[in-house]
Amino acid sequence: MKELMVILNELRPEVDFSTETNLLDGGILDSFDMVSLIGDINDTFEVELTFDDIDADNFNSAEAMWSMIERLKSEG
Amino acid sequence: MRFQNVIIVGSGQLALWCAAYIKEKTESTNNTSYIYFDTSDKISVMMEKGLRLQKIKYECGNKNFIFEKIRKTNGYTLVISAINPFLFPKDIVKDKKIEIINCHQSLLPNHPGRNAEAWAIFEGDKVAGVTWHKVTEDVDAGNILIQKQIKLTDEITSCQLFKKQINIAYKAFIELMSEFLNQQVWERVQEGKDIMKRKIHYSWEVPNDGYLDLKWDSKKISAFLRAMDYGVLCILGYPKIVINGQEYYFKKYEIEKLVQPNVDVVLKKEEKQILIYRDNLEFKLLQYSKNKR
């Protein structure tokens, strides 16, 4: 989770990712953010996310992203 | 405003920003504005969220659906094409009631066609940019309305350049629209290249067909890798290399400057990486796999 927070804070330092729960639905993260974010998550956590995985359930909060990463890692 | 309708056709952040700007302008008048986009686009999910959030009127469908919508508009119509992959049919382009402007990711007349940012990097251009131009029957050949330049560094990738282009294209759009919506603006004919002899890049074309050539010098290898690099969007596919008759593709790369040039080794294939040494640069090709030719 700590590594994910580093990625998110580097991406958008002005956003409080520890409390924000409307990142995608609220338009806080735009398409460019998503391109960078998916690339960084793939590189850091060795998963293979694509644009098809963009879903509010997975990206509306840092916690939701972490759950998705853990799920993908456990699926191998 | 001299247009009864304003239609935005395109996808991604630029189309969204243009639509929000036009919505604001048309709200104060009785004009209508709509944005149409293609649902097959990878980022259409993001697009739809943004449009809903900003309460922008939109419809999505395939290109024929979009073209029919344009044909059916009544009154003088401005069509703004922003990151739109489709060529407008002749009947729409020739329609006197329709004026079409397009944002192209290069300093026209350079690099007409698709993925212009990648070609600018691959061909070692020092300067890239964006052009808003009138749409005519020939691809990216219409008169220039406004251009903005971006200096290219030796590190920039297609993905990074594209992002810069979108940001500067929107700035240019606001500058242009401050006059264009109300009056004709000065147009510049594309000069320097014969329109009929231009090399147009099509969507299926990839720098050097996607193959890293081991005969290239360090500058060209770097330019190739950065041109192919659209991050996770992977627009041009994965770059490839042929070593001893075997073709490999690779998903990642790193470029490092060496303190001392490695003159003894030019190519080294290891379990997890392929290393190429040229001049004072080390190219690491990572996450590589065999490709069936």
mmCIF file of C-alpha atoms in Angstrom:
data_model
loop_
_atom_site.group_PDB
_atom_site.id
_atom_site.type_symbol
_atom_site.label_atom_id
_atom_site.label_comp_id
_atom_site.label_asym_id
_atom_site.label_seq_id
_atom_site.Cartn_x
_atom_site.Cartn_y
_atom_site.Cartn_z
ATOM 1 C CA MET A 1 0.000 0.000 0.000
ATOM 2 C CA LYS A 2 2.905 2.327 0.849
ATOM 3 C CA GLU A 3 4.369 1.951 -2.661
ATOM 4 C CA LEU A 4 0.992 2.688 -4.227
ATOM 5 C CA MET A 5 0.644 5.855 -2.145
ATOM 6 C CA VAL A 6 4.091 6.990 -3.341
ATOM 7 C CA ILE A 7 2.986 6.508 -6.976
ATOM 8 C CA LEU A 8 -0.292 8.355 -6.412
ATOM 9 C CA ASN A 9 1.276 11.240 -4.515
ATOM 10 C CA GLU A 10 3.917 11.689 -7.218
ATOM 11 C CA LEU A 11 1.204 11.633 -9.867
ATOM 12 C CA ARG A 12 -1.074 14.219 -8.256
ATOM 13 C CA PRO A 13 0.503 15.772 -5.141
ATOM 14 C CA GLU A 14 -2.474 18.078 -4.546
ATOM 15 C CA VAL A 15 -4.930 15.190 -4.021
ATOM 16 C CA ASP A 16 -5.411 13.588 -0.598
ATOM 17 C CA PHE A 17 -5.416 9.950 -1.654
ATOM 18 C CA SER A 18 -5.788 8.721 1.926
ATOM 19 C CA THR A 19 -9.355 10.055 2.111
ATOM 20 C CA GLU A 20 -10.576 10.577 -1.486
ATOM 21 C CA THR A 21 -13.178 8.019 -2.578
ATOM 22 C CA ASN A 22 -14.377 9.577 -5.830
ATOM 23 C CA LEU A 23 -11.184 9.630 -7.895
ATOM 24 C CA LEU A 24 -12.663 8.310 -11.123
ATOM 25 C CA ASP A 25 -16.355 9.175 -10.865
ATOM 26 C CA GLY A 26 -15.472 12.652 -9.627
ATOM 27 C CA GLY A 27 -13.163 13.271 -12.586
ATOM 28 C CA ILE A 28 -10.182 13.840 -10.278
ATOM 29 C CA LEU A 29 -8.054 11.441 -12.312
ATOM 30 C CA ASP A 30 -8.120 12.180 -16.053
ATOM 31 C CA SER A 31 -7.177 9.937 -18.949
ATOM 32 C CA PHE A 32 -3.521 11.050 -18.887
ATOM 33 C CA ASP A 33 -3.335 10.254 -15.179
ATOM 34 C CA MET A 34 -4.754 6.826 -15.931
ATOM 35 C CA VAL A 35 -2.149 6.143 -18.646
ATOM 36 C CA SER A 36 0.663 7.000 -16.208
ATOM 37 C CA LEU A 37 -0.972 5.251 -13.275
ATOM 38 C CA ILE A 38 -1.631 1.960 -15.075
ATOM 39 C CA GLY A 39 1.952 1.941 -16.391
ATOM 40 C CA ASP A 40 3.387 2.618 -12.931
ATOM 41 C CA ILE A 41 1.193 -0.007 -11.241
ATOM 42 C CA ASN A 42 2.196 -2.604 -13.847
ATOM 43 C CA ASP A 43 5.897 -1.833 -13.435
ATOM 44 C CA THR A 44 5.912 -1.661 -9.645
ATOM 45 C CA PHE A 45 3.657 -4.582 -8.795
ATOM 46 C CA GLU A 46 4.387 -6.754 -11.858
ATOM 47 C CA VAL A 47 0.753 -7.060 -12.875
ATOM 48 C CA GLU A 48 -0.762 -6.558 -16.327
ATOM 49 C CA LEU A 49 -3.484 -3.949 -16.094
ATOM 50 C CA THR A 50 -5.010 -2.590 -19.274
ATOM 51 C CA PHE A 51 -7.486 0.160 -20.080
ATOM 52 C CA ASP A 52 -10.223 -2.481 -19.970
ATOM 53 C CA ASP A 53 -9.675 -2.674 -16.214
ATOM 54 C CA ILE A 54 -10.671 0.961 -15.739
ATOM 55 C CA ASP A 55 -13.689 0.778 -13.547
ATOM 56 C CA ALA A 56 -14.864 2.976 -10.679
ATOM 57 C CA ASP A 57 -14.917 -0.094 -8.403
ATOM 58 C CA ASN A 58 -11.171 -0.480 -8.978
ATOM 59 C CA PHE A 59 -10.029 3.134 -9.170
ATOM 60 C CA ASN A 60 -12.248 5.376 -7.064
ATOM 61 C CA SER A 61 -9.938 5.215 -4.041
ATOM 62 C CA ALA A 62 -6.395 4.186 -3.160
ATOM 63 C CA GLU A 63 -7.855 1.365 -1.076
ATOM 64 C CA ALA A 64 -9.860 0.024 -4.022
ATOM 65 C CA MET A 65 -6.728 0.135 -6.199
ATOM 66 C CA TRP A 66 -4.755 -1.766 -3.573
ATOM 67 C CA SER A 67 -7.472 -4.451 -3.321
ATOM 68 C CA MET A 68 -7.379 -4.822 -7.100
ATOM 69 C CA ILE A 69 -3.563 -5.109 -7.119
ATOM 70 C CA GLU A 70 -3.625 -7.740 -4.359
ATOM 71 C CA ARG A 71 -6.308 -9.683 -6.214
ATOM 72 C CA LEU A 72 -4.334 -9.594 -9.469
ATOM 73 C CA LYS A 73 -1.148 -10.664 -7.693
ATOM 74 C CA SER A 74 -2.874 -13.589 -6.003
ATOM 75 C CA GLU A 75 -4.319 -14.672 -9.358
ATOM 76 C CA GLY A 76 -0.740 -14.746 -10.618
ATOM 77 C CA MET B 1 -21.757 33.468 -32.972
ATOM 78 C CA ARG B 2 -21.730 32.789 -36.703
ATOM 79 C CA PHE B 3 -22.543 29.064 -36.331
ATOM 80 C CA GLN B 4 -25.962 27.686 -35.465
ATOM 81 C CA ASN B 5 -24.460 24.384 -34.345
ATOM 82 C CA VAL B 6 -21.084 23.313 -33.026
ATOM 83 C CA ILE B 7 -20.188 19.645 -33.108
ATOM 84 C CA ILE B 8 -17.092 18.109 -31.584
ATOM 85 C CA VAL B 9 -15.903 14.801 -32.970
ATOM 86 C CA GLY B 10 -13.068 13.058 -31.234
ATOM 87 C CA SER B 11 -11.890 11.418 -28.080
ATOM 88 C CA GLY B 12 -9.777 11.920 -25.015
ATOM 89 C CA GLN B 13 -8.834 14.932 -23.001
ATOM 90 C CA LEU B 14 -8.609 17.435 -25.863
ATOM 91 C CA ALA B 15 -12.106 16.634 -27.175
ATOM 92 C CA LEU B 16 -13.445 16.836 -23.630
ATOM 93 C CA TRP B 17 -11.821 20.227 -22.976
ATOM 94 C CA CYS B 18 -12.998 21.594 -26.341
ATOM 95 C CA ALA B 19 -16.540 20.359 -25.632
ATOM 96 C CA ALA B 20 -16.562 22.025 -22.193
ATOM 97 C CA TYR B 21 -15.335 25.295 -23.723
ATOM 98 C CA ILE B 22 -17.938 25.203 -26.494
ATOM 99 C CA LYS B 23 -20.693 24.269 -24.037
ATOM 100 C CA GLU B 24 -19.896 27.380 -22.017
ATOM 101 C CA LYS B 25 -19.929 29.551 -25.164
ATOM 102 C CA THR B 26 -23.174 28.133 -26.547
ATOM 103 C CA GLU B 27 -25.012 28.192 -23.223
ATOM 104 C CA SER B 28 -25.144 31.973 -23.332
ATOM 105 C CA THR B 29 -26.607 31.894 -26.870
ATOM 106 C CA ASN B 30 -29.321 29.851 -28.520
ATOM 107 C CA ASN B 31 -26.801 27.747 -30.414
ATOM 108 C CA THR B 32 -26.485 24.020 -29.956
ATOM 109 C CA SER B 33 -23.417 21.973 -29.237
ATOM 110 C CA TYR B 34 -22.880 18.250 -29.161
ATOM 111 C CA ILE B 35 -19.950 15.944 -28.887
ATOM 112 C CA TYR B 36 -19.838 12.648 -30.711
ATOM 113 C CA PHE B 37 -17.284 9.983 -30.095
ATOM 114 C CA ASP B 38 -16.434 6.486 -31.134
ATOM 115 C CA THR B 39 -17.102 3.859 -28.511
ATOM 116 C CA SER B 40 -14.371 1.558 -29.780
ATOM 117 C CA ASP B 41 -11.765 4.000 -28.511
ATOM 118 C CA LYS B 42 -9.738 2.678 -25.570
ATOM 119 C CA ILE B 43 -10.348 5.778 -23.520
ATOM 120 C CA SER B 44 -14.076 6.136 -24.233
ATOM 121 C CA VAL B 45 -14.850 4.983 -20.677
ATOM 122 C CA MET B 46 -12.948 7.944 -19.256
ATOM 123 C CA MET B 47 -14.476 10.206 -21.860
ATOM 124 C CA GLU B 48 -18.016 9.304 -20.910
ATOM 125 C CA LYS B 49 -17.338 9.907 -17.226
ATOM 126 C CA GLY B 50 -15.952 13.363 -17.955
ATOM 127 C CA LEU B 51 -18.869 14.291 -20.199
ATOM 128 C CA ARG B 52 -21.464 13.158 -17.651
ATOM 129 C CA LEU B 53 -19.682 15.024 -14.903
ATOM 130 C CA GLN B 54 -19.616 18.256 -16.872
ATOM 131 C CA LYS B 55 -23.165 17.746 -18.158
ATOM 132 C CA ILE B 56 -22.069 17.961 -21.782
ATOM 133 C CA LYS B 57 -24.524 16.607 -24.344
ATOM 134 C CA TYR B 58 -23.034 13.628 -26.092
ATOM 135 C CA GLU B 59 -23.808 10.631 -28.228
ATOM 136 C CA CYS B 60 -21.543 7.786 -29.140
ATOM 137 C CA GLY B 61 -21.500 5.297 -31.948
ATOM 138 C CA ASN B 62 -19.489 4.219 -34.944
ATOM 139 C CA LYS B 63 -18.239 6.585 -37.658
ATOM 140 C CA ASN B 64 -21.293 6.134 -39.880
ATOM 141 C CA PHE B 65 -23.541 7.105 -36.977
ATOM 142 C CA ILE B 66 -21.416 10.214 -36.366
ATOM 143 C CA PHE B 67 -21.378 11.216 -40.054
ATOM 144 C CA GLU B 68 -25.158 10.821 -40.312
ATOM 145 C CA LYS B 69 -25.602 13.106 -37.309
ATOM 146 C CA ILE B 70 -23.455 15.753 -39.011
ATOM 147 C CA ARG B 71 -25.363 15.428 -42.300
ATOM 148 C CA LYS B 72 -28.668 15.938 -40.506
ATOM 149 C CA THR B 73 -27.764 19.199 -38.803
ATOM 150 C CA ASN B 74 -29.732 22.263 -39.851
ATOM 151 C CA GLY B 75 -28.077 25.620 -40.293
ATOM 152 C CA TYR B 76 -24.446 26.667 -40.456
ATOM 153 C CA THR B 77 -22.402 24.122 -38.532
ATOM 154 C CA LEU B 78 -18.876 24.086 -37.156
ATOM 155 C CA VAL B 79 -17.355 20.642 -36.755
ATOM 156 C CA ILE B 80 -14.341 20.492 -34.455
ATOM 157 C CA SER B 81 -12.271 17.368 -35.004
ATOM 158 C CA ALA B 82 -10.067 16.735 -31.978
ATOM 159 C CA ILE B 83 -8.138 13.444 -31.883
ATOM 160 C CA ASN B 84 -10.549 11.979 -34.351
ATOM 161 C CA PRO B 85 -9.249 9.000 -36.336
ATOM 162 C CA PHE B 86 -11.848 9.192 -39.118
ATOM 163 C CA LEU B 87 -11.590 10.972 -42.445
ATOM 164 C CA PHE B 88 -14.710 12.977 -43.209
ATOM 165 C CA PRO B 89 -16.624 11.830 -46.326
ATOM 166 C CA LYS B 90 -16.436 14.107 -49.374
ATOM 167 C CA ASP B 91 -20.103 15.126 -49.225
ATOM 168 C CA ILE B 92 -19.637 16.486 -45.702
ATOM 169 C CA VAL B 93 -16.374 18.262 -46.560
ATOM 170 C CA LYS B 94 -17.954 19.845 -49.657
ATOM 171 C CA ASP B 95 -21.140 20.929 -47.868
ATOM 172 C CA LYS B 96 -21.181 24.748 -47.855
ATOM 173 C CA LYS B 97 -23.156 24.785 -44.606
ATOM 174 C CA ILE B 98 -20.448 22.844 -42.775
ATOM 175 C CA GLU B 99 -17.039 24.153 -41.757
ATOM 176 C CA ILE B 100 -14.623 21.568 -40.351
ATOM 177 C CA ILE B 101 -11.449 22.263 -38.408
ATOM 178 C CA ASN B 102 -9.032 19.597 -37.214
ATOM 179 C CA CYS B 103 -6.234 19.405 -34.686
ATOM 180 C CA HIS B 104 -3.181 17.652 -36.089
ATOM 181 C CA GLN B 105 -0.256 16.576 -33.892
ATOM 182 C CA SER B 106 2.526 18.072 -35.991
ATOM 183 C CA LEU B 107 3.688 21.294 -37.513
ATOM 184 C CA LEU B 108 2.016 20.835 -40.880
ATOM 185 C CA PRO B 109 3.014 20.350 -43.640
ATOM 186 C CA ASN B 110 5.358 17.990 -41.731
ATOM 187 C CA HIS B 111 4.113 14.491 -40.863
ATOM 188 C CA PRO B 112 0.563 14.422 -42.223
ATOM 189 C CA GLY B 113 -1.473 11.351 -41.275
ATOM 190 C CA ARG B 114 -1.561 9.203 -38.146
ATOM 191 C CA ASN B 115 0.723 9.026 -35.116
ATOM 192 C CA ALA B 116 2.608 12.151 -36.170
ATOM 193 C CA GLU B 117 4.305 12.470 -32.769
ATOM 194 C CA ALA B 118 6.002 9.099 -33.221
ATOM 195 C CA TRP B 119 7.256 10.007 -36.702
ATOM 196 C CA ALA B 120 8.624 13.345 -35.468
ATOM 197 C CA ILE B 121 10.668 11.550 -32.800
ATOM 198 C CA PHE B 122 11.756 8.705 -35.085
ATOM 199 C CA GLU B 123 12.947 11.103 -37.770
ATOM 200 C CA GLY B 124 14.968 13.101 -35.243
ATOM 201 C CA ASP B 125 13.048 16.381 -35.541
ATOM 202 C CA LYS B 126 14.254 19.118 -33.213
ATOM 203 C CA VAL B 127 10.837 20.741 -33.008
ATOM 204 C CA ALA B 128 7.334 19.263 -33.037
ATOM 205 C CA GLY B 129 3.988 20.871 -32.359
ATOM 206 C CA VAL B 130 0.334 21.079 -33.211
ATOM 207 C CA THR B 131 -1.683 22.610 -36.026
ATOM 208 C CA TRP B 132 -5.359 23.557 -36.104
ATOM 209 C CA HIS B 133 -6.306 23.598 -39.772
ATOM 210 C CA LYS B 134 -9.295 23.633 -42.095
ATOM 211 C CA VAL B 135 -10.361 20.201 -43.325
ATOM 212 C CA THR B 136 -10.358 19.672 -47.084
ATOM 213 C CA GLU B 137 -10.665 16.580 -49.264
ATOM 214 C CA ASP B 138 -6.938 15.819 -48.965
ATOM 215 C CA VAL B 139 -5.568 14.457 -45.688
ATOM 216 C CA ASP B 140 -4.209 17.172 -43.344
ATOM 217 C CA ALA B 141 -3.786 19.519 -46.301
ATOM 218 C CA GLY B 142 -6.137 22.403 -45.482
ATOM 219 C CA ASN B 143 -5.180 25.961 -44.633
ATOM 220 C CA ILE B 144 -3.475 26.531 -41.306
ATOM 221 C CA LEU B 145 -5.404 28.491 -38.669
ATOM 222 C CA ILE B 146 -2.931 28.356 -35.790
ATOM 223 C CA GLN B 147 0.266 26.464 -34.910
ATOM 224 C CA LYS B 148 2.244 26.007 -31.693
ATOM 225 C CA GLN B 149 5.744 24.579 -31.351
ATOM 226 C CA ILE B 150 7.259 22.159 -28.832
ATOM 227 C CA LYS B 151 11.035 21.667 -28.589
ATOM 228 C CA LEU B 152 12.017 18.011 -28.587
ATOM 229 C CA THR B 153 14.596 16.693 -26.142
ATOM 230 C CA ASP B 154 16.691 13.533 -26.594
ATOM 231 C CA GLU B 155 14.624 11.835 -23.896
ATOM 232 C CA ILE B 156 11.026 12.516 -24.905
ATOM 233 C CA THR B 157 8.759 9.567 -25.768
ATOM 234 C CA SER B 158 5.671 9.518 -28.009
ATOM 235 C CA CYS B 159 3.454 9.245 -24.934
ATOM 236 C CA GLN B 160 5.070 12.280 -23.283
ATOM 237 C CA LEU B 161 5.021 14.319 -26.487
ATOM 238 C CA PHE B 162 1.367 13.480 -27.087
ATOM 239 C CA LYS B 163 0.467 14.767 -23.616
ATOM 240 C CA LYS B 164 2.372 18.014 -24.249
ATOM 241 C CA GLN B 165 0.649 18.364 -27.626
ATOM 242 C CA ILE B 166 -2.807 17.960 -26.112
ATOM 243 C CA ASN B 167 -2.102 20.666 -23.534
ATOM 244 C CA ILE B 168 -0.715 23.105 -26.092
ATOM 245 C CA ALA B 169 -3.461 22.244 -28.594
ATOM 246 C CA TYR B 170 -6.085 23.318 -26.084
ATOM 247 C CA LYS B 171 -4.274 26.618 -25.446
ATOM 248 C CA ALA B 172 -4.175 27.187 -29.209
ATOM 249 C CA PHE B 173 -7.860 26.249 -29.457
ATOM 250 C CA ILE B 174 -8.903 28.914 -26.934
ATOM 251 C CA GLU B 175 -6.763 31.470 -28.736
ATOM 252 C CA LEU B 176 -8.310 30.517 -32.059
ATOM 253 C CA MET B 177 -11.907 30.329 -30.852
ATOM 254 C CA SER B 178 -11.835 33.779 -29.293
ATOM 255 C CA GLU B 179 -12.165 35.086 -32.860
ATOM 256 C CA PHE B 180 -13.168 32.104 -34.987
ATOM 257 C CA LEU B 181 -16.640 31.609 -33.502
ATOM 258 C CA ASN B 182 -17.616 35.137 -34.474
ATOM 259 C CA GLN B 183 -15.655 35.937 -37.592
ATOM 260 C CA GLN B 184 -13.433 34.545 -40.317
ATOM 261 C CA VAL B 185 -9.779 34.412 -39.271
ATOM 262 C CA TRP B 186 -6.630 34.698 -41.320
ATOM 263 C CA GLU B 187 -5.630 31.374 -42.907
ATOM 264 C CA ARG B 188 -2.236 30.319 -44.174
ATOM 265 C CA VAL B 189 -1.815 27.985 -47.126
ATOM 266 C CA GLN B 190 0.473 25.017 -46.406
ATOM 267 C CA GLU B 191 3.700 25.750 -48.225
ATOM 268 C CA GLY B 192 7.001 24.066 -48.936
ATOM 269 C CA LYS B 193 5.703 20.655 -49.894
ATOM 270 C CA ASP B 194 3.661 19.630 -52.889
ATOM 271 C CA ILE B 195 0.407 18.397 -51.379
ATOM 272 C CA MET B 196 0.160 15.582 -53.930
ATOM 273 C CA LYS B 197 3.700 14.327 -53.241
ATOM 274 C CA ARG B 198 3.564 14.370 -49.438
ATOM 275 C CA LYS B 199 4.256 11.193 -47.521
ATOM 276 C CA ILE B 200 1.133 10.499 -45.485
ATOM 277 C CA HIS B 201 1.504 8.087 -42.575
ATOM 278 C CA TYR B 202 -1.343 5.618 -42.236
ATOM 279 C CA SER B 203 -2.508 3.945 -39.029
ATOM 280 C CA TRP B 204 -0.913 0.615 -39.936
ATOM 281 C CA GLU B 205 2.502 2.164 -40.535
ATOM 282 C CA VAL B 206 5.086 1.816 -37.774
ATOM 283 C CA PRO B 207 8.638 3.234 -37.699
ATOM 284 C CA ASN B 208 10.865 0.723 -39.527
ATOM 285 C CA ASP B 209 7.940 -1.744 -39.398
ATOM 286 C CA GLY B 210 8.524 -1.993 -35.651
ATOM 287 C CA TYR B 211 12.018 -3.530 -35.962
ATOM 288 C CA LEU B 212 15.060 -2.217 -34.125
ATOM 289 C CA ASP B 213 17.919 -2.317 -36.625
ATOM 290 C CA LEU B 214 21.223 -3.328 -35.075
ATOM 291 C CA LYS B 215 23.045 -1.324 -37.760
ATOM 292 C CA TRP B 216 21.692 1.934 -36.366
ATOM 293 C CA ASP B 217 23.796 4.325 -34.312
ATOM 294 C CA SER B 218 22.882 5.247 -30.722
ATOM 295 C CA LYS B 219 20.791 8.279 -31.734
ATOM 296 C CA LYS B 220 18.642 6.267 -34.111
ATOM 297 C CA ILE B 221 18.134 3.378 -31.678
ATOM 298 C CA SER B 222 17.117 5.854 -28.973
ATOM 299 C CA ALA B 223 14.764 7.672 -31.367
ATOM 300 C CA PHE B 224 13.183 4.375 -32.440
ATOM 301 C CA LEU B 225 12.573 3.157 -28.877
ATOM 302 C CA ARG B 226 11.128 6.487 -27.782
ATOM 303 C CA ALA B 227 8.960 6.779 -30.899
ATOM 304 C CA MET B 228 7.453 3.337 -30.230
ATOM 305 C CA ASP B 229 6.823 4.192 -26.576
ATOM 306 C CA TYR B 230 3.161 5.036 -25.919
ATOM 307 C CA GLY B 231 3.237 3.515 -22.437
ATOM 308 C CA VAL B 232 0.351 1.196 -21.662
ATOM 309 C CA LEU B 233 -1.589 2.463 -24.680
ATOM 310 C CA CYS B 234 0.922 0.537 -26.840
ATOM 311 C CA ILE B 235 -0.499 2.199 -29.973
ATOM 312 C CA LEU B 236 2.239 0.942 -32.329
ATOM 313 C CA GLY B 237 2.562 -2.506 -30.760
ATOM 314 C CA TYR B 238 5.687 -3.850 -29.080
ATOM 315 C CA PRO B 239 9.050 -3.146 -30.736
ATOM 316 C CA LYS B 240 10.881 -6.142 -32.224
ATOM 317 C CA ILE B 241 14.456 -7.202 -32.828
ATOM 318 C CA VAL B 242 15.980 -10.058 -34.826
ATOM 319 C CA ILE B 243 19.037 -11.783 -33.361
ATOM 320 C CA ASN B 244 20.645 -14.678 -35.257
ATOM 321 C CA GLY B 245 17.472 -15.190 -37.281
ATOM 322 C CA GLN B 246 15.218 -15.343 -34.225
ATOM 323 C CA GLU B 247 12.684 -12.572 -33.766
ATOM 324 C CA TYR B 248 11.949 -11.217 -30.297
ATOM 325 C CA TYR B 249 9.537 -8.569 -29.063
ATOM 326 C CA PHE B 250 10.086 -6.614 -25.878
ATOM 327 C CA LYS B 251 7.715 -4.734 -23.607
ATOM 328 C CA LYS B 252 10.092 -2.415 -21.782
ATOM 329 C CA TYR B 253 13.402 -0.727 -22.347
ATOM 330 C CA GLU B 254 15.867 1.437 -20.485
ATOM 331 C CA ILE B 255 18.503 3.751 -21.885
ATOM 332 C CA GLU B 256 21.544 4.514 -19.753
ATOM 333 C CA LYS B 257 24.514 6.751 -20.350
ATOM 334 C CA LEU B 258 27.842 5.033 -19.788
ATOM 335 C CA VAL B 259 30.760 6.892 -18.247
ATOM 336 C CA GLN B 260 33.059 4.989 -20.574
ATOM 337 C CA PRO B 261 31.852 3.649 -23.942
ATOM 338 C CA ASN B 262 31.775 -0.155 -24.107
ATOM 339 C CA VAL B 263 33.841 -0.912 -27.194
ATOM 340 C CA ASP B 264 34.261 -4.670 -26.644
ATOM 341 C CA VAL B 265 30.616 -5.725 -26.691
ATOM 342 C CA VAL B 266 27.880 -4.541 -29.040
ATOM 343 C CA LEU B 267 25.152 -7.033 -28.184
ATOM 344 C CA LYS B 268 24.561 -9.334 -25.238
ATOM 345 C CA LYS B 269 21.539 -11.579 -24.721
ATOM 346 C CA GLU B 270 20.932 -12.497 -21.112
ATOM 347 C CA GLU B 271 18.097 -14.388 -19.431
ATOM 348 C CA LYS B 272 16.100 -11.303 -18.480
ATOM 349 C CA GLN B 273 17.403 -8.663 -20.851
ATOM 350 C CA ILE B 274 19.022 -7.975 -24.185
ATOM 351 C CA LEU B 275 21.805 -5.403 -23.979
ATOM 352 C CA ILE B 276 22.930 -3.235 -26.875
ATOM 353 C CA TYR B 277 25.954 -0.965 -26.630
ATOM 354 C CA ARG B 278 26.391 1.973 -28.990
ATOM 355 C CA ASP B 279 28.696 4.936 -28.484
ATOM 356 C CA ASN B 280 28.228 5.938 -24.832
ATOM 357 C CA LEU B 281 24.752 4.451 -24.436
ATOM 358 C CA GLU B 282 23.533 1.146 -23.055
ATOM 359 C CA PHE B 283 20.102 -0.029 -24.245
ATOM 360 C CA LYS B 284 18.378 -2.608 -22.068
ATOM 361 C CA LEU B 285 15.535 -4.440 -23.792
ATOM 362 C CA LEU B 286 13.426 -5.953 -21.019
ATOM 363 C CA GLN B 287 10.523 -8.414 -20.705
ATOM 364 C CA TYR B 288 11.446 -9.944 -24.045
ATOM 365 C CA SER B 289 9.893 -13.015 -25.638
ATOM 366 C CA LYS B 290 10.303 -15.026 -28.820
ATOM 367 C CA ASN B 291 8.040 -13.988 -31.656
ATOM 368 C CA LYS B 292 6.732 -16.310 -34.340
ATOM 369 C CA ARG B 293 7.643 -14.798 -37.733
#
